[in-house]
């Protein structure tokens, strides 16, 4: 559910129908996102528009992200990933969601379970935080340990490194 600040979880955006504004045509479903780890900015989304067909959608072509659909200007806004060098070098959300969270001191805190986005401006979506996947207690209460994107020291190949103090708070 979208809150007042414009924060949405990735689990709420993944699977949204992508619809063009010019023709009102369904062109696919949101399947993944591209992230620039240096800035925590989302660069675009992966739109699945066939059994084996995927295209990229840059944020500049997004009109809005609603409860039921992501709207884009027109169908030709969908591009091939290799046509934009920034997309080719970006992290993909599906990869990040398998990352372990590690303290500077080398303690594994947990595994990422979700990403929090600020979608108030659809053309400038930023990652504001991350949720750890939780155990039974967290699933029942629907409250997962979270930390902000600013608390990340480093994005590794398969880990996110956070300060020891942040790790201690997450493990409480």
CSV table of N, CA and C in Angstrom, one decimal:
chain,number,residue,atom,x,y,z
A,1,UNK,N,0.8,-1.2,0.0
A,1,UNK,CA,0.0,0.0,0.0
A,1,UNK,C,0.9,1.2,0.0
A,2,UNK,N,0.6,2.2,-0.8
A,2,UNK,CA,1.4,3.4,-0.9
A,2,UNK,C,1.1,4.3,0.3
A,3,UNK,N,2.1,4.9,0.8
A,3,UNK,CA,1.9,5.8,2.0
A,3,UNK,C,2.1,7.2,1.5
A,4,UNK,N,1.8,8.1,2.4
A,4,UNK,CA,1.8,9.6,2.1
A,4,UNK,C,3.2,10.0,1.6
A,5,UNK,N,4.3,9.5,2.1
A,5,UNK,CA,5.6,10.0,1.6
A,5,UNK,C,6.0,9.5,0.2
A,6,UNK,N,5.2,8.6,-0.4
A,6,UNK,CA,5.5,8.1,-1.7
A,6,UNK,C,6.5,6.9,-1.7
A,7,UNK,N,6.6,6.3,-0.5
A,7,UNK,CA,7.5,5.1,-0.4
A,7,UNK,C,6.7,3.9,-0.8
A,8,UNK,N,7.3,3.1,-1.7
A,8,UNK,CA,6.7,1.8,-2.1
A,8,UNK,C,7.7,0.7,-2.0
A,9,UNK,N,7.3,-0.5,-1.6
A,9,UNK,CA,8.2,-1.6,-1.6
A,9,UNK,C,8.3,-2.2,-3.0
A,10,UNK,N,9.4,-2.8,-3.3
A,10,UNK,CA,9.6,-3.4,-4.6
A,10,UNK,C,8.5,-4.5,-4.8
A,11,UNK,N,8.2,-5.3,-3.8
A,11,UNK,CA,7.2,-6.3,-3.9
A,11,UNK,C,5.8,-5.8,-4.3
A,12,UNK,N,5.6,-4.5,-4.1
A,12,UNK,CA,4.3,-3.9,-4.5
A,12,UNK,C,4.4,-3.4,-6.0
A,13,UNK,N,5.6,-3.2,-6.5
A,13,UNK,CA,5.7,-2.7,-7.9
A,13,UNK,C,5.9,-3.8,-8.8
A,14,UNK,N,6.7,-4.8,-8.4
A,14,UNK,CA,6.9,-6.0,-9.3
A,14,UNK,C,5.6,-6.6,-9.7
A,15,UNK,N,5.4,-6.8,-10.9
A,15,UNK,CA,4.2,-7.5,-11.4
A,15,UNK,C,3.1,-6.5,-11.9
A,16,UNK,N,3.3,-5.2,-11.7
A,16,UNK,CA,2.4,-4.2,-12.1
A,16,UNK,C,2.3,-4.2,-13.7
A,17,UNK,N,1.1,-4.0,-14.2
A,17,UNK,CA,0.9,-3.9,-15.6
A,17,UNK,C,1.5,-2.6,-16.2
A,18,UNK,N,2.2,-2.7,-17.3
A,18,UNK,CA,2.8,-1.5,-17.9
A,18,UNK,C,1.8,-1.1,-19.0
A,19,UNK,N,1.3,0.1,-19.0
A,19,UNK,CA,0.3,0.6,-19.9
A,19,UNK,C,0.7,1.9,-20.6
A,20,UNK,N,0.5,2.0,-21.9
A,20,UNK,CA,0.8,3.2,-22.6
A,20,UNK,C,-0.3,4.2,-22.4
A,21,UNK,N,0.1,5.5,-22.3
A,21,UNK,CA,-0.9,6.6,-22.1
A,21,UNK,C,-1.5,6.9,-23.5
A,22,UNK,N,-0.7,6.9,-24.5
A,22,UNK,CA,-1.2,7.4,-25.8
A,22,UNK,C,-2.3,6.5,-26.4
A,23,UNK,N,-2.2,5.2,-26.2
A,23,UNK,CA,-3.2,4.3,-26.8
A,23,UNK,C,-3.9,3.5,-25.7
A,24,UNK,N,-3.5,3.6,-24.5
A,24,UNK,CA,-4.1,2.8,-23.4
A,24,UNK,C,-3.9,1.3,-23.6
A,25,UNK,N,-2.7,1.0,-24.1
A,25,UNK,CA,-2.4,-0.4,-24.4
A,25,UNK,C,-1.5,-1.1,-23.4
A,26,UNK,N,-1.8,-2.3,-23.0
A,26,UNK,CA,-1.0,-3.0,-22.1
A,26,UNK,C,0.2,-3.5,-22.9
A,27,UNK,N,1.4,-3.2,-22.5
A,27,UNK,CA,2.6,-3.6,-23.2
A,27,UNK,C,3.5,-4.5,-22.4
A,28,UNK,N,3.1,-4.9,-21.2
A,28,UNK,CA,3.9,-5.9,-20.5
A,28,UNK,C,3.7,-5.8,-19.0
A,29,UNK,N,4.6,-6.4,-18.2
A,29,UNK,CA,4.6,-6.3,-16.8
A,29,UNK,C,5.9,-5.9,-16.3
A,30,UNK,N,6.0,-5.2,-15.1
A,30,UNK,CA,7.2,-4.8,-14.5
A,30,UNK,C,7.8,-6.1,-13.9
A,31,UNK,N,9.0,-6.4,-14.3
A,31,UNK,CA,9.7,-7.6,-13.9
A,31,UNK,C,10.9,-7.4,-13.0
A,32,UNK,N,11.6,-6.3,-13.3
A,32,UNK,CA,12.9,-6.1,-12.5
A,32,UNK,C,13.2,-4.6,-12.6
A,33,UNK,N,14.3,-4.2,-11.9
A,33,UNK,CA,14.7,-2.8,-12.0
A,33,UNK,C,16.2,-2.7,-12.2
A,34,UNK,N,16.7,-1.6,-12.7
A,34,UNK,CA,18.1,-1.3,-12.8
A,34,UNK,C,18.5,-0.3,-11.8
A,35,UNK,N,19.6,-0.5,-11.1
A,35,UNK,CA,20.0,0.4,-10.0
A,35,UNK,C,21.4,0.8,-10.2
A,36,UNK,N,21.7,2.1,-10.0
A,36,UNK,CA,23.0,2.7,-10.0
A,36,UNK,C,23.4,2.7,-8.5
A,37,UNK,N,24.3,1.8,-8.1
A,37,UNK,CA,24.6,1.7,-6.6
A,37,UNK,C,25.3,2.9,-6.1
A,38,UNK,N,26.0,3.6,-6.9
A,38,UNK,CA,26.7,4.8,-6.4
A,38,UNK,C,25.8,5.9,-5.9
A,39,UNK,N,24.7,6.1,-6.6
A,39,UNK,CA,23.7,7.1,-6.3
A,39,UNK,C,22.5,6.6,-5.6
A,40,UNK,N,22.2,5.3,-5.6
A,40,UNK,CA,21.0,4.7,-5.1
A,40,UNK,C,19.8,5.1,-6.0
A,41,UNK,N,20.1,5.5,-7.2
A,41,UNK,CA,19.0,5.9,-8.1
A,41,UNK,C,18.6,4.7,-9.0
A,42,UNK,N,17.3,4.6,-9.2
A,42,UNK,CA,16.8,3.6,-10.1
A,42,UNK,C,16.9,4.2,-11.5
A,43,UNK,N,17.5,3.5,-12.5
A,43,UNK,CA,17.7,4.0,-13.8
A,43,UNK,C,16.5,3.7,-14.7
A,44,UNK,N,15.9,2.5,-14.4
A,44,UNK,CA,14.8,2.1,-15.3
A,44,UNK,C,14.2,0.8,-14.8
A,45,UNK,N,13.3,0.2,-15.5
A,45,UNK,CA,12.7,-1.1,-15.2
A,45,UNK,C,12.8,-2.0,-16.4
A,46,UNK,N,12.8,-3.3,-16.0
A,46,UNK,CA,12.7,-4.4,-17.0
A,46,UNK,C,11.2,-4.7,-17.2
A,47,UNK,N,10.7,-4.6,-18.4
A,47,UNK,CA,9.3,-4.9,-18.7
A,47,UNK,C,9.3,-6.2,-19.5
A,48,UNK,N,8.6,-7.2,-19.0
A,48,UNK,CA,8.4,-8.5,-19.7
A,48,UNK,C,7.2,-8.3,-20.6
A,49,UNK,N,7.4,-8.5,-21.9
A,49,UNK,CA,6.3,-8.3,-22.8
A,49,UNK,C,6.2,-9.5,-23.7
A,50,UNK,N,6.5,-10.7,-23.3
A,50,UNK,CA,6.3,-11.9,-24.0
A,50,UNK,C,6.9,-13.0,-23.2
A,51,UNK,N,6.7,-14.2,-23.7
A,51,UNK,CA,7.2,-15.4,-23.0
A,51,UNK,C,8.7,-15.3,-22.8
A,52,UNK,N,9.5,-14.9,-23.8
A,52,UNK,CA,10.9,-14.7,-23.6
A,52,UNK,C,11.4,-13.3,-24.0
A,53,UNK,N,10.5,-12.4,-24.1
A,53,UNK,CA,10.8,-11.1,-24.6
A,53,UNK,C,10.8,-10.1,-23.4
A,54,UNK,N,11.9,-9.3,-23.3
A,54,UNK,CA,12.0,-8.3,-22.3
A,54,UNK,C,12.6,-7.0,-22.9
A,55,UNK,N,12.1,-5.9,-22.4
A,55,UNK,CA,12.6,-4.6,-22.9
A,55,UNK,C,12.9,-3.7,-21.6
A,56,UNK,N,13.7,-2.7,-21.8
A,56,UNK,CA,14.0,-1.8,-20.7
A,56,UNK,C,13.1,-0.5,-20.9
A,57,UNK,N,12.8,0.1,-19.8
A,57,UNK,CA,12.0,1.3,-19.8
A,57,UNK,C,12.8,2.3,-18.9
A,58,UNK,N,13.3,3.4,-19.5
A,58,UNK,CA,14.0,4.4,-18.7
A,58,UNK,C,13.0,5.2,-17.9
A,59,UNK,N,13.4,5.7,-16.8
A,59,UNK,CA,12.5,6.5,-15.9
A,59,UNK,C,11.9,7.7,-16.6
A,60,UNK,N,12.7,8.3,-17.5
A,60,UNK,CA,12.2,9.5,-18.2
A,60,UNK,C,10.9,9.3,-19.0
A,61,UNK,N,10.6,8.0,-19.3
A,61,UNK,CA,9.4,7.7,-20.1
A,61,UNK,C,8.2,7.3,-19.2
A,62,UNK,N,8.4,7.3,-17.9
A,62,UNK,CA,7.3,6.9,-17.0
A,62,UNK,C,6.4,8.1,-16.7
A,63,UNK,N,5.2,7.9,-16.8
A,63,UNK,CA,4.2,8.9,-16.4
A,63,UNK,C,3.8,8.8,-14.9
A,64,UNK,N,3.6,7.6,-14.5
A,64,UNK,CA,3.2,7.4,-13.1
A,64,UNK,C,3.3,5.9,-12.7
A,65,UNK,N,3.3,5.7,-11.3
A,65,UNK,CA,3.3,4.4,-10.8
A,65,UNK,C,2.1,4.4,-9.8
A,66,UNK,N,1.0,3.7,-10.2
A,66,UNK,CA,-0.2,3.6,-9.4
A,66,UNK,C,-0.3,2.3,-8.7
A,67,UNK,N,-1.4,2.1,-8.0
A,67,UNK,CA,-1.7,0.9,-7.3
A,67,UNK,C,-1.8,-0.3,-8.3
A,68,UNK,N,-2.3,-0.1,-9.5
A,68,UNK,CA,-2.6,-1.2,-10.4
A,68,UNK,C,-1.8,-1.2,-11.7
A,69,UNK,N,-1.1,-0.1,-12.0
A,69,UNK,CA,-0.3,-0.1,-13.2
A,69,UNK,C,0.8,1.0,-13.2
A,70,UNK,N,1.8,0.7,-14.0
A,70,UNK,CA,2.8,1.7,-14.3
A,70,UNK,C,2.5,2.2,-15.7
A,71,UNK,N,2.4,3.5,-15.8
A,71,UNK,CA,2.0,4.1,-17.1
A,71,UNK,C,3.3,4.8,-17.7
A,72,UNK,N,3.3,4.6,-19.1
A,72,UNK,CA,4.4,5.2,-19.8
A,72,UNK,C,3.9,6.0,-21.0
A,73,UNK,N,4.7,6.8,-21.6
A,73,UNK,CA,4.3,7.7,-22.6
A,73,UNK,C,3.8,7.0,-23.8
A,74,UNK,N,4.6,6.2,-24.4
A,74,UNK,CA,4.2,5.4,-25.6
A,74,UNK,C,5.0,4.1,-25.7
A,75,UNK,N,4.6,3.2,-26.6
A,75,UNK,CA,5.2,1.9,-26.7
A,75,UNK,C,6.7,2.0,-27.1
A,76,UNK,N,7.0,3.0,-28.0
A,76,UNK,CA,8.4,3.0,-28.5
A,76,UNK,C,9.3,3.5,-27.4
A,77,UNK,N,8.9,3.8,-26.2
A,77,UNK,CA,9.7,4.1,-25.1
A,77,UNK,C,10.5,2.8,-24.6
A,78,UNK,N,9.9,1.7,-24.9
A,78,UNK,CA,10.6,0.4,-24.6
A,78,UNK,C,11.8,0.2,-25.5
A,79,UNK,N,13.0,0.0,-24.9
A,79,UNK,CA,14.2,-0.1,-25.6
A,79,UNK,C,14.9,-1.5,-25.3
A,80,UNK,N,15.9,-1.8,-26.0
A,80,UNK,CA,16.7,-3.0,-25.7
A,80,UNK,C,17.8,-2.5,-24.7
A,81,UNK,N,18.1,-3.4,-23.7
A,81,UNK,CA,19.1,-3.0,-22.7
A,81,UNK,C,20.4,-2.6,-23.3
A,82,UNK,N,20.9,-3.3,-24.3
A,82,UNK,CA,22.2,-3.0,-24.9
A,82,UNK,C,22.2,-1.7,-25.6
A,83,UNK,N,21.1,-1.1,-25.9
A,83,UNK,CA,21.0,0.2,-26.5
A,83,UNK,C,21.4,1.4,-25.6
A,84,UNK,N,21.5,1.1,-24.3
A,84,UNK,CA,21.8,2.1,-23.3
A,84,UNK,C,22.9,1.7,-22.4
A,85,UNK,N,24.1,2.2,-22.5
A,85,UNK,CA,25.3,1.7,-21.8
A,85,UNK,C,25.1,1.8,-20.2
A,86,UNK,N,24.3,2.8,-19.8
A,86,UNK,CA,24.1,2.9,-18.3
A,86,UNK,C,23.3,1.6,-17.8
A,87,UNK,N,22.4,1.1,-18.6
A,87,UNK,CA,21.7,-0.1,-18.2
A,87,UNK,C,22.6,-1.3,-18.1
A,88,UNK,N,23.5,-1.4,-19.1
A,88,UNK,CA,24.3,-2.6,-19.1
A,88,UNK,C,25.3,-2.7,-17.9
A,89,UNK,N,25.6,-1.6,-17.4
A,89,UNK,CA,26.6,-1.6,-16.2
A,89,UNK,C,25.8,-1.5,-14.9
A,90,UNK,N,24.5,-1.3,-14.9
A,90,UNK,CA,23.8,-1.2,-13.6
A,90,UNK,C,23.6,-2.6,-13.0
A,91,UNK,N,23.3,-2.5,-11.7
A,91,UNK,CA,22.9,-3.7,-10.9
A,91,UNK,C,21.4,-4.0,-11.3
A,92,UNK,N,21.0,-5.2,-11.2
A,92,UNK,CA,19.6,-5.6,-11.4
A,92,UNK,C,19.0,-6.0,-10.0
A,93,UNK,N,17.8,-5.6,-9.8
A,93,UNK,CA,17.1,-5.9,-8.6
A,93,UNK,C,17.1,-7.3,-8.2
A,94,UNK,N,16.9,-8.2,-9.1
A,94,UNK,CA,16.8,-9.6,-8.8
A,94,UNK,C,18.1,-10.1,-8.2
A,95,UNK,N,19.2,-9.5,-8.7
A,95,UNK,CA,20.5,-9.9,-8.1
A,95,UNK,C,20.7,-9.4,-6.7
A,96,UNK,N,20.4,-8.2,-6.5
A,96,UNK,CA,20.5,-7.5,-5.2
A,96,UNK,C,19.7,-8.2,-4.1
A,97,UNK,N,18.5,-8.7,-4.5
A,97,UNK,CA,17.7,-9.4,-3.5
A,97,UNK,C,18.2,-10.7,-3.0
A,98,UNK,N,19.3,-11.2,-3.6
A,98,UNK,CA,19.9,-12.4,-3.1
A,98,UNK,C,21.1,-12.1,-2.2
A,99,UNK,N,21.4,-10.8,-2.1
A,99,UNK,CA,22.6,-10.3,-1.3
A,99,UNK,C,22.5,-10.6,0.2
A,100,UNK,N,23.6,-10.9,0.8
A,100,UNK,CA,23.7,-11.0,2.2
A,100,UNK,C,24.1,-9.6,2.7
A,101,UNK,N,23.7,-9.2,3.9
A,101,UNK,CA,24.1,-8.0,4.6
A,101,UNK,C,25.2,-8.4,5.5
A,102,UNK,N,26.3,-7.7,5.4
A,102,UNK,CA,27.5,-8.0,6.2
A,102,UNK,C,28.0,-6.8,7.0
A,103,UNK,N,28.3,-7.0,8.2
A,103,UNK,CA,28.9,-5.9,9.0
A,103,UNK,C,30.3,-5.7,8.6
A,104,UNK,N,30.8,-4.5,8.9
A,104,UNK,CA,32.3,-4.2,8.6
A,104,UNK,C,33.2,-5.2,9.2
A,105,UNK,N,32.8,-5.6,10.4
A,105,UNK,CA,33.6,-6.6,11.2
A,105,UNK,C,33.5,-8.0,10.7
A,106,UNK,N,32.6,-8.3,9.7
A,106,UNK,CA,32.5,-9.6,9.1
A,106,UNK,C,31.4,-10.5,9.6
A,107,UNK,N,30.4,-9.9,10.2
A,107,UNK,CA,29.3,-10.7,10.7
A,107,UNK,C,28.1,-10.6,9.7
A,108,UNK,N,27.6,-11.8,9.3
A,108,UNK,CA,26.4,-11.8,8.4
A,108,UNK,C,25.2,-11.5,9.2
A,109,UNK,N,24.5,-10.4,8.8
A,109,UNK,CA,23.3,-9.9,9.5
A,109,UNK,C,22.0,-10.6,9.0
A,110,UNK,N,22.0,-10.9,7.7
A,110,UNK,CA,20.8,-11.5,7.1
A,110,UNK,C,20.9,-11.4,5.6
A,111,UNK,N,19.7,-11.6,5.0
A,111,UNK,CA,19.6,-11.6,3.5
A,111,UNK,C,18.6,-10.5,3.2
A,112,UNK,N,18.9,-9.7,2.1
A,112,UNK,CA,17.9,-8.7,1.7
A,112,UNK,C,16.6,-9.4,1.3
A,113,UNK,N,15.5,-8.8,1.7
A,113,UNK,CA,14.2,-9.4,1.3
A,113,UNK,C,13.3,-8.4,0.5
A,114,UNK,N,13.6,-7.1,0.6
A,114,UNK,CA,12.8,-6.2,-0.2
A,114,UNK,C,13.6,-4.8,-0.3
A,115,UNK,N,13.2,-4.0,-1.3
A,115,UNK,CA,13.8,-2.7,-1.5
A,115,UNK,C,12.7,-1.7,-1.3
A,116,UNK,N,13.0,-0.6,-0.7
A,116,UNK,CA,12.1,0.5,-0.5
A,116,UNK,C,12.4,1.6,-1.5
A,117,UNK,N,11.5,2.1,-2.2
A,117,UNK,CA,11.7,3.2,-3.2
A,117,UNK,C,10.9,4.4,-2.8
A,118,UNK,N,11.4,5.6,-3.1
A,118,UNK,CA,10.6,6.8,-3.1
A,118,UNK,C,10.1,7.0,-4.5
A,119,UNK,N,8.8,6.9,-4.8
A,119,UNK,CA,8.3,7.0,-6.1
A,119,UNK,C,7.4,8.3,-6.3
A,120,UNK,N,7.6,9.2,-5.4
A,120,UNK,CA,6.9,10.5,-5.5
A,120,UNK,C,7.1,11.2,-6.8
A,121,UNK,N,8.3,11.1,-7.3
A,121,UNK,CA,8.6,11.6,-8.7
A,121,UNK,C,9.0,10.4,-9.5
A,122,UNK,N,8.1,9.9,-10.4
A,122,UNK,CA,8.4,8.7,-11.2
A,122,UNK,C,9.6,8.8,-12.1
A,123,UNK,N,10.0,10.0,-12.4
A,123,UNK,CA,11.2,10.2,-13.3
A,123,UNK,C,12.5,10.3,-12.5
A,124,UNK,N,12.4,10.2,-11.2
A,124,UNK,CA,13.6,10.3,-10.3
A,124,UNK,C,13.4,9.4,-9.1
A,125,UNK,N,13.2,8.1,-9.3
A,125,UNK,CA,13.0,7.1,-8.3
A,125,UNK,C,14.3,6.8,-7.6
A,126,UNK,N,14.3,6.9,-6.3
A,126,UNK,CA,15.5,6.6,-5.5
A,126,UNK,C,15.2,5.4,-4.5
A,127,UNK,N,16.2,4.6,-4.3
A,127,UNK,CA,16.1,3.6,-3.2
A,127,UNK,C,16.3,4.4,-1.9
A,128,UNK,N,15.4,4.2,-1.0
A,128,UNK,CA,15.5,4.9,0.3
A,128,UNK,C,15.9,3.9,1.4
A,129,UNK,N,15.7,2.6,1.2
A,129,UNK,CA,16.1,1.6,2.2
A,129,UNK,C,15.9,0.2,1.7
A,130,UNK,N,16.3,-0.7,2.6
A,130,UNK,CA,16.2,-2.1,2.4
A,130,UNK,C,15.6,-2.8,3.6
A,131,UNK,N,14.9,-3.9,3.3
A,131,UNK,CA,14.3,-4.7,4.3
A,131,UNK,C,15.1,-6.1,4.3
A,132,UNK,N,15.4,-6.6,5.5
A,132,UNK,CA,15.9,-7.9,5.6
A,132,UNK,C,14.8,-8.9,5.5
A,133,UNK,N,15.0,-10.1,4.9
A,133,UNK,CA,14.0,-11.2,4.9
A,133,UNK,C,14.0,-11.6,6.4
A,134,UNK,N,12.8,-12.0,6.8
A,134,UNK,CA,12.7,-12.4,8.2
A,134,UNK,C,12.3,-13.8,8.5
A,135,UNK,N,12.2,-14.1,9.7
A,135,UNK,CA,11.7,-15.4,10.1
A,135,UNK,C,10.2,-15.4,10.3
A,136,UNK,N,9.7,-16.4,11.0
A,136,UNK,CA,8.3,-16.5,11.2
A,136,UNK,C,7.7,-15.3,12.0
A,137,UNK,N,8.4,-14.9,13.0
A,137,UNK,CA,7.9,-13.7,13.8
A,137,UNK,C,7.7,-12.5,12.9
A,138,UNK,N,8.7,-12.2,12.0
A,138,UNK,CA,8.6,-11.0,11.2
A,138,UNK,C,7.4,-11.2,10.2
A,139,UNK,N,7.3,-12.4,9.6
A,139,UNK,CA,6.2,-12.6,8.6
A,139,UNK,C,4.8,-12.4,9.3
A,140,UNK,N,4.7,-12.9,10.5
A,140,UNK,CA,3.4,-12.8,11.2
A,140,UNK,C,3.1,-11.3,11.5
A,141,UNK,N,4.1,-10.6,12.0
A,141,UNK,CA,3.9,-9.2,12.4
A,141,UNK,C,4.0,-8.3,11.2
A,142,UNK,N,4.5,-8.8,10.1
A,142,UNK,CA,4.8,-8.0,8.8
A,142,UNK,C,5.7,-6.8,9.1
A,143,UNK,N,6.6,-7.0,10.1
A,143,UNK,CA,7.6,-5.9,10.4
A,143,UNK,C,9.0,-6.5,10.3
A,144,UNK,N,9.7,-6.0,9.3
A,144,UNK,CA,11.0,-6.5,9.0
A,144,UNK,C,12.1,-5.5,9.4
A,145,UNK,N,13.3,-6.0,9.8
A,145,UNK,CA,14.4,-5.0,10.1
A,145,UNK,C,14.7,-4.3,8.8
A,146,UNK,N,14.8,-2.9,8.9
A,146,UNK,CA,15.2,-2.1,7.8
A,146,UNK,C,16.4,-1.2,8.1
A,147,UNK,N,17.0,-0.8,7.0
A,147,UNK,CA,18.1,0.2,7.1
A,147,UNK,C,18.0,1.0,5.8
A,148,UNK,N,18.6,2.2,5.9
A,148,UNK,CA,18.6,3.2,4.8
A,148,UNK,C,19.7,2.9,3.8
A,149,UNK,N,19.5,3.4,2.6
A,149,UNK,CA,20.5,3.3,1.6
A,149,UNK,C,21.7,4.0,1.9
A,150,UNK,N,21.6,5.1,2.7
A,150,UNK,CA,22.8,5.9,3.1
A,150,UNK,C,23.6,5.2,4.1
A,151,UNK,N,23.1,4.1,4.8
A,151,UNK,CA,23.9,3.4,5.7
A,151,UNK,C,24.8,2.3,5.1
A,152,UNK,N,24.7,2.1,3.8
A,152,UNK,CA,25.5,1.1,3.1
A,152,UNK,C,26.9,1.7,2.9
A,153,UNK,N,27.9,1.0,3.3
A,153,UNK,CA,29.3,1.4,3.0
A,153,UNK,C,29.7,1.0,1.6
A,154,UNK,N,29.3,-0.2,1.3
A,154,UNK,CA,29.8,-0.8,0.0
A,154,UNK,C,28.8,-1.8,-0.6
A,155,UNK,N,28.6,-1.7,-1.9
A,155,UNK,CA,27.9,-2.8,-2.6
A,155,UNK,C,29.0,-3.7,-3.2
A,156,UNK,N,29.0,-4.9,-2.7
A,156,UNK,CA,30.0,-5.9,-3.2
A,156,UNK,C,29.4,-6.7,-4.4
A,157,UNK,N,30.0,-7.8,-4.7
A,157,UNK,CA,29.5,-8.7,-5.8
A,157,UNK,C,28.3,-9.5,-5.3
A,158,UNK,N,28.3,-9.8,-4.0
A,158,UNK,CA,27.1,-10.5,-3.5
A,158,UNK,C,26.8,-10.2,-2.0
A,159,UNK,N,27.3,-9.1,-1.6
A,159,UNK,CA,27.0,-8.6,-0.2
A,159,UNK,C,26.9,-7.1,-0.2
A,160,UNK,N,26.1,-6.6,0.8
A,160,UNK,CA,26.1,-5.2,1.1
A,160,UNK,C,26.8,-5.1,2.5
A,161,UNK,N,27.7,-4.1,2.6
A,161,UNK,CA,28.4,-3.9,3.8
A,161,UNK,C,27.8,-2.7,4.5
A,162,UNK,N,27.5,-2.9,5.8
A,162,UNK,CA,27.0,-1.8,6.7
A,162,UNK,C,27.9,-1.7,7.9
A,163,UNK,N,27.9,-0.5,8.5
A,163,UNK,CA,28.7,-0.3,9.7
A,163,UNK,C,28.3,-1.3,10.8
A,164,UNK,N,29.2,-1.6,11.7
A,164,UNK,CA,29.0,-2.5,12.8
A,164,UNK,C,27.8,-2.1,13.7
A,165,UNK,N,27.7,-0.7,13.9
A,165,UNK,CA,26.6,-0.2,14.7
A,165,UNK,C,25.2,-0.5,14.1
A,166,UNK,N,25.1,-0.4,12.8
A,166,UNK,CA,23.9,-0.6,12.0
A,166,UNK,C,23.6,-2.1,12.1
A,167,UNK,N,24.6,-3.0,12.0
A,167,UNK,CA,24.4,-4.4,12.0
A,167,UNK,C,23.9,-4.8,13.4
A,168,UNK,N,24.4,-4.2,14.5
A,168,UNK,CA,24.0,-4.5,15.8
A,168,UNK,C,22.5,-4.2,16.0
A,169,UNK,N,22.0,-3.0,15.5
A,169,UNK,CA,20.6,-2.7,15.5
A,169,UNK,C,19.8,-3.6,14.7
A,170,UNK,N,20.2,-4.1,13.6
A,170,UNK,CA,19.4,-5.0,12.7
A,170,UNK,C,19.3,-6.3,13.4
A,171,UNK,N,20.2,-6.7,14.2
A,171,UNK,CA,20.2,-8.1,14.8
A,171,UNK,C,19.4,-8.1,16.1
A,172,UNK,N,18.9,-7.0,16.6
A,172,UNK,CA,18.1,-6.9,17.8
A,172,UNK,C,16.8,-7.6,17.6
